[in-house]
PDB file of C-alpha atoms in Angstrom:
ATOM      1  CA  MET Z   1      20.877  39.237  34.919  1.00 56.00           C
ATOM      2  CA  GLN Z   2      23.222  37.076  32.867  1.00 67.00           C
ATOM      3  CA  MET Z   3      21.172  33.979  33.760  1.00 71.00           C
ATOM      4  CA  LYS Z   4      17.968  35.661  32.582  1.00 68.00           C
ATOM      5  CA  GLN Z   5      19.646  36.694  29.331  1.00 70.00           C
ATOM      6  CA  LEU Z   6      20.906  33.148  28.800  1.00 72.00           C
ATOM      7  CA  ILE Z   7      17.426  31.723  29.396  1.00 68.00           C
ATOM      8  CA  GLY Z   8      15.959  34.307  27.031  1.00 65.00           C
ATOM      9  CA  ILE Z   9      18.461  33.399  24.296  1.00 65.00           C
ATOM     10  CA  CYS Z  10      17.729  29.696  24.766  1.00 70.00           C
ATOM     11  CA  LEU Z  11      14.000  30.320  24.449  1.00 72.00           C
ATOM     12  CA  VAL Z  12      14.528  32.332  21.261  1.00 67.00           C
ATOM     13  CA  VAL Z  13      16.680  29.541  19.804  1.00 67.00           C
ATOM     14  CA  VAL Z  14      14.077  26.889  20.698  1.00 70.00           C
ATOM     15  CA  ILE Z  15      11.217  28.929  19.239  1.00 73.00           C
ATOM     16  CA  PHE Z  16      13.216  29.630  16.074  1.00 64.00           C
ATOM     17  CA  SER Z  17      14.124  25.925  15.705  1.00 68.00           C
ATOM     18  CA  ILE Z  18      10.507  24.812  16.135  1.00 68.00           C
ATOM     19  CA  THR Z  19       9.286  27.459  13.686  1.00 69.00           C
ATOM     20  CA  ALA Z  20      11.915  26.492  11.121  1.00 65.00           C
ATOM     21  CA  PHE Z  21      11.069  22.791  11.481  1.00 64.00           C
ATOM     22  CA  LEU Z  22       7.320  23.346  11.091  1.00 63.00           C
ATOM     23  CA  SER Z  23       7.940  25.629   8.114  1.00 65.00           C
ATOM     24  CA  TYR Z  24      10.016  22.954   6.404  1.00 54.00           C
ATOM     25  CA  VAL Z  25       7.414  20.261   7.146  1.00 59.00           C
ATOM     26  CA  TYR Z  26       4.693  22.481   5.683  1.00 59.00           C
ATOM     27  CA  LEU Z  27       6.727  23.248   2.552  1.00 59.00           C
ATOM     28  CA  ASN Z  28       7.541  19.554   2.215  1.00 63.00           C
ATOM     29  CA  ASP Z  29       4.009  18.187   2.723  1.00 68.00           C
ATOM     30  CA  ARG Z  30       1.824  20.845   1.109  1.00 72.00           C
ATOM     31  CA  PRO Z  31       0.277  19.977  -2.287  1.00 72.00           C
ATOM     32  CA  GLY Z  32       3.024  20.434  -4.871  1.00 69.00           C
ATOM     33  CA  GLY Z  33       5.649  20.683  -2.126  1.00 66.00           C
ATOM     34  CA  PHE Z  34       9.070  19.093  -1.870  1.00 63.00           C
ATOM     35  CA  SER Z  35       7.742  15.539  -1.302  1.00 73.00           C
ATOM     36  CA  ASP Z  36       5.406  15.818  -4.307  1.00 68.00           C
ATOM     37  CA  GLN Z  37       8.287  17.099  -6.435  1.00 70.00           C
ATOM     38  CA  ARG Z  38      10.424  14.108  -5.418  1.00 75.00           C
ATOM     39  CA  MET Z  39       7.567  11.711  -6.136  1.00 72.00           C
ATOM     40  CA  SER Z  40       7.056  13.251  -9.569  1.00 71.00           C
ATOM     41  CA  LYS Z  41      10.728  12.834 -10.465  1.00 76.00           C
ATOM     42  CA  LEU Z  42      10.743   9.216  -9.291  1.00 70.00           C
ATOM     43  CA  LEU Z  43       7.719   8.519 -11.494  1.00 69.00           C
ATOM     44  CA  GLY Z  44       9.428  10.164 -14.474  1.00 72.00           C
ATOM     45  CA  MET Z  45       6.877  12.969 -14.734  1.00 74.00           C
ATOM     46  CA  ASP Z  46       7.762  16.332 -16.267  1.00 80.00           C
ATOM     47  CA  GLU Z  47       5.249  18.230 -14.127  1.00 81.00           C
ATOM     48  CA  THR Z  48       4.760  18.120 -10.362  1.00 84.00           C
ATOM     49  CA  ILE Z  49       1.763  16.170  -9.108  1.00 79.00           C
ATOM     50  CA  TYR Z  50      -0.312  17.817  -6.394  1.00 80.00           C
ATOM     51  CA  ILE Z  51      -1.164  15.435  -3.561  1.00 82.00           C
ATOM     52  CA  PRO Z  52      -3.617  16.932  -1.038  1.00 88.00           C
ATOM     53  CA  THR Z  53      -3.646  16.220   2.687  1.00 88.00           C
ATOM     54  CA  GLY Z  54      -6.700  14.953   4.573  1.00 90.00           C
ATOM     55  CA  LYS Z  55      -7.872  14.764   8.161  1.00 92.00           C
ATOM     56  CA  THR Z  56      -8.188  10.973   7.891  1.00 94.00           C
ATOM     57  CA  PRO Z  57      -6.566   8.297   5.692  1.00 93.00           C
ATOM     58  CA  ALA Z  58      -9.858   7.857   3.833  1.00 91.00           C
ATOM     59  CA  SER Z  59     -10.276  11.581   3.115  1.00 91.00           C
ATOM     60  CA  ALA Z  60      -6.659  11.846   1.904  1.00 90.00           C
ATOM     61  CA  ILE Z  61      -7.218   8.969  -0.535  1.00 90.00           C
ATOM     62  CA  GLN Z  62     -10.592  10.285  -1.699  1.00 88.00           C
ATOM     63  CA  LYS Z  63      -9.117  13.718  -2.395  1.00 88.00           C
ATOM     64  CA  PHE Z  64      -6.243  12.254  -4.394  1.00 86.00           C
ATOM     65  CA  ARG Z  65      -8.323   9.632  -6.218  1.00 81.00           C
ATOM     66  CA  SER Z  66     -11.263  11.932  -6.925  1.00 76.00           C
ATOM     67  CA  GLU Z  67     -11.999  10.078 -10.162  1.00 56.00           C
ATOM     68  CA  GLN Z  68     -12.632   6.915  -8.145  1.00 53.00           C
ATOM     69  CA  SER Z  69     -15.565   8.274  -6.173  1.00 53.00           C
ATOM     70  CA  ALA Z  70     -17.568   5.187  -7.148  1.00 63.00           C
ATOM     71  CA  SER Z  71     -15.166   2.969  -5.184  1.00 74.00           C
ATOM     72  CA  HIS Z  72     -15.861   2.168  -1.553  1.00 86.00           C
ATOM     73  CA  ILE Z  73     -13.455   1.260   1.244  1.00 89.00           C
ATOM     74  CA  ILE Z  74     -13.714  -2.394   2.259  1.00 93.00           C
ATOM     75  CA  HIS Z  75     -10.816  -2.658   4.722  1.00 94.00           C
ATOM     76  CA  GLU Z  76      -8.289  -0.484   6.572  1.00 95.00           C
ATOM     77  CA  GLU Z  77      -5.063  -2.024   7.871  1.00 95.00           C
ATOM     78  CA  PRO Z  78      -2.854  -0.069  10.307  1.00 94.00           C
ATOM     79  CA  VAL Z  79       0.870  -0.301   9.490  1.00 92.00           C
ATOM     80  CA  GLU Z  80       3.935   1.406  10.863  1.00 86.00           C
ATOM     81  CA  GLY Z  81       3.774   5.065   9.907  1.00 85.00           C
ATOM     82  CA  GLY Z  82       0.341   4.993   8.337  1.00 93.00           C
ATOM     83  CA  MET Z  83      -2.633   3.065   7.010  1.00 95.00           C
ATOM     84  CA  ILE Z  84      -3.281   0.746   4.066  1.00 95.00           C
ATOM     85  CA  LEU Z  85      -6.776   1.033   2.567  1.00 95.00           C
ATOM     86  CA  PHE Z  86      -8.409  -1.451   0.207  1.00 95.00           C
ATOM     87  CA  THR Z  87     -11.153  -0.147  -2.060  1.00 91.00           C
ATOM     88  CA  GLN Z  88     -13.396  -1.881  -4.561  1.00 87.00           C
ATOM     89  CA  ARG Z  89     -15.898  -1.062  -7.275  1.00 79.00           C
ATOM     90  CA  VAL Z  90     -19.097  -3.058  -7.418  1.00 72.00           C
ATOM     91  CA  SER Z  91     -19.055  -5.127 -10.620  1.00 65.00           C
ATOM     92  CA  SER Z  92     -20.711  -8.340 -11.756  1.00 56.00           C
ATOM     93  CA  GLU Z  93     -18.439  -8.682 -14.794  1.00 64.00           C
ATOM     94  CA  SER Z  94     -14.980  -8.463 -13.239  1.00 68.00           C
ATOM     95  CA  SER Z  95     -12.920  -8.884 -10.107  1.00 75.00           C
ATOM     96  CA  ASN Z  96     -11.232  -5.659  -9.024  1.00 84.00           C
ATOM     97  CA  LEU Z  97      -9.328  -4.297  -6.073  1.00 92.00           C
ATOM     98  CA  GLN Z  98      -7.416  -1.103  -5.284  1.00 92.00           C
ATOM     99  CA  MET Z  99      -4.778  -0.726  -2.579  1.00 93.00           C
ATOM    100  CA  GLU Z 100      -3.687   2.669  -1.247  1.00 93.00           C
ATOM    101  CA  TYR Z 101      -1.165   3.704   1.384  1.00 94.00           C
ATOM    102  CA  ALA Z 102      -1.661   6.911   3.381  1.00 94.00           C
ATOM    103  CA  GLN Z 103       1.071   8.237   5.649  1.00 91.00           C
ATOM    104  CA  LYS Z 104       0.498  10.172   8.884  1.00 90.00           C
ATOM    105  CA  ARG Z 105       2.120  13.584   8.746  1.00 87.00           C
ATOM    106  CA  ILE Z 106       2.125  16.519  11.195  1.00 84.00           C
ATOM    107  CA  PHE Z 107      -0.479  18.467   9.201  1.00 83.00           C
ATOM    108  CA  GLY Z 108      -2.662  15.471   8.311  1.00 87.00           C
ATOM    109  CA  TRP Z 109      -2.677  12.335   6.186  1.00 93.00           C
ATOM    110  CA  LYS Z 110      -1.139  12.105   2.731  1.00 91.00           C
ATOM    111  CA  TRP Z 111      -1.292   9.521  -0.079  1.00 90.00           C
ATOM    112  CA  ARG Z 112       2.104   7.971  -0.675  1.00 89.00           C
ATOM    113  CA  TRP Z 113       1.717   4.967  -2.995  1.00 87.00           C
ATOM    114  CA  GLY Z 114      -0.805   2.495  -4.351  1.00 88.00           C
ATOM    115  CA  GLY Z 115      -2.370   0.761  -7.312  1.00 88.00           C
ATOM    116  CA  GLY Z 116      -5.102  -1.584  -8.447  1.00 90.00           C
ATOM    117  CA  TYR Z 117      -6.343  -3.953 -11.129  1.00 91.00           C
ATOM    118  CA  GLY Z 118      -9.425  -5.412 -12.785  1.00 87.00           C
ATOM    119  CA  ILE Z 119      -9.733  -8.969 -14.134  1.00 84.00           C
ATOM    120  CA  GLY Z 120     -12.677 -10.238 -16.164  1.00 80.00           C
ATOM    121  CA  LYS Z 121     -14.443 -13.382 -15.010  1.00 72.00           C
ATOM    122  CA  SER Z 122     -13.353 -16.704 -16.490  1.00 67.00           C
ATOM    123  CA  TYR Z 123     -15.658 -19.282 -18.048  1.00 63.00           C
ATOM    124  CA  PRO Z 124     -16.228 -22.212 -17.945  1.00 64.00           C
ATOM    125  CA  LYS Z 125     -13.533 -22.695 -15.271  1.00 70.00           C
ATOM    126  CA  PRO Z 126     -13.740 -19.777 -12.836  1.00 83.00           C
ATOM    127  CA  PHE Z 127     -10.728 -18.237 -11.158  1.00 89.00           C
ATOM    128  CA  ALA Z 128     -10.014 -19.327  -7.586  1.00 91.00           C
ATOM    129  CA  MET Z 129      -8.217 -16.101  -6.610  1.00 94.00           C
ATOM    130  CA  ASP Z 130      -6.472 -13.109  -8.134  1.00 94.00           C
ATOM    131  CA  TYR Z 131      -3.491 -11.003  -7.170  1.00 95.00           C
ATOM    132  CA  MET Z 132      -1.410  -7.913  -7.715  1.00 94.00           C
ATOM    133  CA  SER Z 133       2.198  -7.283  -6.681  1.00 93.00           C
ATOM    134  CA  ILE Z 134       3.393  -3.751  -5.897  1.00 90.00           C
ATOM    135  CA  PRO Z 135       7.083  -3.147  -5.146  1.00 88.00           C
ATOM    136  CA  ARG Z 136       8.568  -0.559  -2.848  1.00 83.00           C
ATOM    137  CA  LEU Z 137       9.279   2.766  -4.534  1.00 76.00           C
ATOM    138  CA  ASN Z 138      12.880   3.810  -3.936  1.00 75.00           C
ATOM    139  CA  HIS Z 139      13.371   6.791  -1.595  1.00 69.00           C
ATOM    140  CA  ILE Z 140       9.668   6.826  -0.606  1.00 73.00           C
ATOM    141  CA  GLU Z 141       8.741   5.623   2.886  1.00 75.00           C
ATOM    142  CA  SER Z 142       6.213   2.791   2.694  1.00 77.00           C
ATOM    143  CA  PRO Z 143       5.538  -0.696   4.111  1.00 83.00           C
ATOM    144  CA  PHE Z 144       5.931  -2.307   0.677  1.00 86.00           C
ATOM    145  CA  PRO Z 145       6.527  -4.595  -1.214  1.00 90.00           C
ATOM    146  CA  ILE Z 146       3.037  -6.070  -0.977  1.00 93.00           C
ATOM    147  CA  VAL Z 147       1.098  -8.835  -2.742  1.00 95.00           C
ATOM    148  CA  PHE Z 148      -2.694  -8.726  -2.410  1.00 96.00           C
ATOM    149  CA  GLY Z 149      -5.909  -9.857  -4.057  1.00 95.00           C
ATOM    150  CA  ASN Z 150      -9.385 -11.358  -3.856  1.00 94.00           C
ATOM    151  CA  VAL Z 151     -10.250 -14.866  -2.690  1.00 95.00           C
ATOM    152  CA  LEU Z 152     -12.852 -16.062  -5.198  1.00 92.00           C
ATOM    153  CA  ASN Z 153     -13.247 -19.706  -4.152  1.00 92.00           C
ATOM    154  CA  PRO Z 154     -14.427 -20.575  -0.601  1.00 92.00           C
ATOM    155  CA  ALA Z 155     -12.295 -23.741  -0.676  1.00 94.00           C
ATOM    156  CA  ILE Z 156      -9.214 -21.532  -0.138  1.00 95.00           C
ATOM    157  CA  LYS Z 157      -8.541 -21.243   3.584  1.00 95.00           C
ATOM    158  CA  ARG Z 158      -4.849 -20.320   3.667  1.00 96.00           C
ATOM    159  CA  ILE Z 159      -2.426 -18.481   1.363  1.00 97.00           C
ATOM    160  CA  THR Z 160       1.349 -18.107   1.485  1.00 96.00           C
ATOM    161  CA  VAL Z 161       3.885 -16.257  -0.653  1.00 95.00           C
ATOM    162  CA  ASP Z 162       7.314 -17.866  -1.006  1.00 93.00           C
ATOM    163  CA  THR Z 163      10.224 -15.544  -1.745  1.00 90.00           C
ATOM    164  CA  LYS Z 164      13.986 -15.509  -1.730  1.00 82.00           C
ATOM    165  CA  GLU Z 165      15.558 -13.344   0.953  1.00 78.00           C
ATOM    166  CA  ASN Z 166      19.340 -13.054   1.078  1.00 77.00           C
ATOM    167  CA  GLY Z 167      19.608 -16.292  -0.888  1.00 75.00           C
ATOM    168  CA  LYS Z 168      17.242 -18.232   1.400  1.00 80.00           C
ATOM    169  CA  GLN Z 169      13.720 -19.476   0.678  1.00 85.00           C
ATOM    170  CA  VAL Z 170      11.162 -17.810   2.962  1.00 87.00           C
ATOM    171  CA  SER Z 171       7.427 -18.524   3.206  1.00 91.00           C
ATOM    172  CA  THR Z 172       5.233 -15.648   4.448  1.00 93.00           C
ATOM    173  CA  GLU Z 173       1.688 -16.220   5.641  1.00 95.00           C
ATOM    174  CA  ALA Z 174      -1.000 -14.041   4.082  1.00 96.00           C
ATOM    175  CA  LYS Z 175      -3.676 -12.320   6.095  1.00 96.00           C
ATOM    176  CA  LEU Z 176      -7.210 -13.196   4.957  1.00 97.00           C
ATOM    177  CA  VAL Z 177      -9.917 -10.647   5.736  1.00 95.00           C
ATOM    178  CA  GLN Z 178     -13.651 -11.109   5.329  1.00 93.00           C
ATOM    179  CA  VAL Z 179     -15.061  -7.976   3.677  1.00 89.00           C
ATOM    180  CA  GLY Z 180     -18.581  -9.199   2.895  1.00 80.00           C
ATOM    181  CA  ALA Z 181     -21.016 -12.034   3.479  1.00 78.00           C
ATOM    182  CA  GLU Z 182     -19.222 -14.177   0.882  1.00 75.00           C
ATOM    183  CA  SER Z 183     -16.229 -12.034   0.011  1.00 84.00           C
ATOM    184  CA  ASN Z 184     -12.626 -12.172   1.232  1.00 91.00           C
ATOM    185  CA  ILE Z 185      -9.396 -10.380   0.391  1.00 96.00           C
ATOM    186  CA  TRP Z 186      -5.824 -11.401   1.170  1.00 97.00           C
ATOM    187  CA  PHE Z 187      -2.511  -9.599   1.438  1.00 97.00           C
ATOM    188  CA  VAL Z 188       1.127 -10.156   2.371  1.00 95.00           C
ATOM    189  CA  LEU Z 189       3.608  -7.456   3.398  1.00 94.00           C
ATOM    190  CA  LEU Z 190       7.012  -8.740   2.347  1.00 90.00           C
ATOM    191  CA  SER Z 191      10.479  -8.011   3.672  1.00 85.00           C
ATOM    192  CA  LEU Z 192      12.561  -5.349   1.931  1.00 80.00           C
ATOM    193  CA  SER Z 193      15.092  -8.056   1.098  1.00 78.00           C
ATOM    194  CA  ALA Z 194      12.474 -10.218  -0.663  1.00 79.00           C
ATOM    195  CA  SER Z 195      13.130 -10.651  -4.368  1.00 79.00           C
ATOM    196  CA  THR Z 196      11.370 -12.240  -7.314  1.00 82.00           C
ATOM    197  CA  PRO Z 197      10.390 -14.834  -8.251  1.00 88.00           C
ATOM    198  CA  PHE Z 198       7.410 -14.930  -5.861  1.00 90.00           C
ATOM    199  CA  GLU Z 199       5.373 -18.112  -5.593  1.00 94.00           C
ATOM    200  CA  ILE Z 200       1.766 -17.784  -4.465  1.00 96.00           C
ATOM    201  CA  LYS Z 201       0.294 -20.919  -2.864  1.00 96.00           C
ATOM    202  CA  ALA Z 202      -3.314 -21.542  -1.815  1.00 96.00           C
ATOM    203  CA  PHE Z 203      -4.412 -24.365   0.491  1.00 96.00           C
ATOM    204  CA  ASN Z 204      -7.769 -25.880   1.465  1.00 94.00           C
ATOM    205  CA  GLU Z 205      -8.947 -26.538   5.025  1.00 94.00           C
ATOM    206  CA  LYS Z 206      -7.041 -29.853   5.077  1.00 94.00           C
ATOM    207  CA  GLY Z 207      -3.788 -28.100   4.189  1.00 94.00           C
ATOM    208  CA  VAL Z 208      -3.707 -29.497   0.661  1.00 94.00           C
ATOM    209  CA  LEU Z 209      -2.181 -27.254  -2.013  1.00 94.00           C
ATOM    210  CA  ILE Z 210      -4.971 -26.515  -4.511  1.00 94.00           C
ATOM    211  CA  ALA Z 211      -3.601 -23.543  -6.474  1.00 94.00           C
ATOM    212  CA  SER Z 212      -0.165 -22.037  -7.090  1.00 94.00           C
ATOM    213  CA  LYS Z 213       1.637 -19.667  -9.428  1.00 94.00           C
ATOM    214  CA  GLU Z 214       5.140 -18.276  -9.746  1.00 94.00           C
ATOM    215  CA  ILE Z 215       5.488 -14.631 -10.732  1.00 91.00           C
ATOM    216  CA  GLU Z 216       8.668 -13.047 -12.060  1.00 92.00           C
ATOM    217  CA  ASP Z 217       7.546  -9.429 -12.391  1.00 90.00           C
ATOM    218  CA  PRO Z 218       7.355  -7.412  -9.117  1.00 87.00           C
ATOM    219  CA  ASN Z 219       4.624  -5.282 -10.817  1.00 89.00           C
ATOM    220  CA  ASP Z 220       2.568  -8.304 -11.914  1.00 91.00           C
ATOM    221  CA  SER Z 221      -1.179  -8.995 -11.633  1.00 92.00           C
ATOM    222  CA  GLY Z 222      -3.200 -12.022 -12.633  1.00 92.00           C
ATOM    223  CA  SER Z 223      -5.278 -14.942 -11.418  1.00 92.00           C
ATOM    224  CA  LEU Z 224      -5.098 -18.590 -10.321  1.00 92.00           C
ATOM    225  CA  THR Z 225      -7.429 -21.537 -10.929  1.00 91.00           C
ATOM    226  CA  ILE Z 226      -7.910 -24.667  -8.845  1.00 88.00           C
ATOM    227  CA  GLU Z 227      -5.419 -27.332  -9.889  1.00 77.00           C
ATOM    228  CA  ASP Z 228      -6.864 -30.575 -11.222  1.00 68.00           C
TER     229      ASP Z 228
END
């Protein structure tokens, strides 16, 4: 009898623990929940933002960025803990790109961080590539910092981002992804210890450096032209 009572107590404790854990996760992840309250404070907002959950990374982003319904997803990149999505608006007058990070949670996917930019076309000397740098947000789980952008000149075949990590110079290879017949994007996920300045370098198929730029601001965006 004592053994049965002990087993019964253990089962009650396990059920209670699971129920309490799921209740906390729900209260944390629901729109306007604890995680949204923390995010709002980190962003310096007086009111709590309401971040909905979705069944997929794309639906979570679309629900949160409802005003960007005209944008379309051009690439999804799996990362530890979630998915990075790149979206773009069709435009003949500017180069634009949006990056979003969705995190996998027990009750679905949830937007955690992101940003984007738009850069008008340059004449008479066109831009060779553009970029945006997004740092990691303190106390928010994410794979950042990240530097990403569009490749606008087909002569660019390789891109690196040089950073300082623990006092040492480190060169990180960018991933280039074809997202259209004549369209490519690039991105680099940097180490947490990476610090500005960042130096972006672009090379042609022969390995010759054809464009470069040093950026001091971890929230910077801009463009590069082919060096003469």
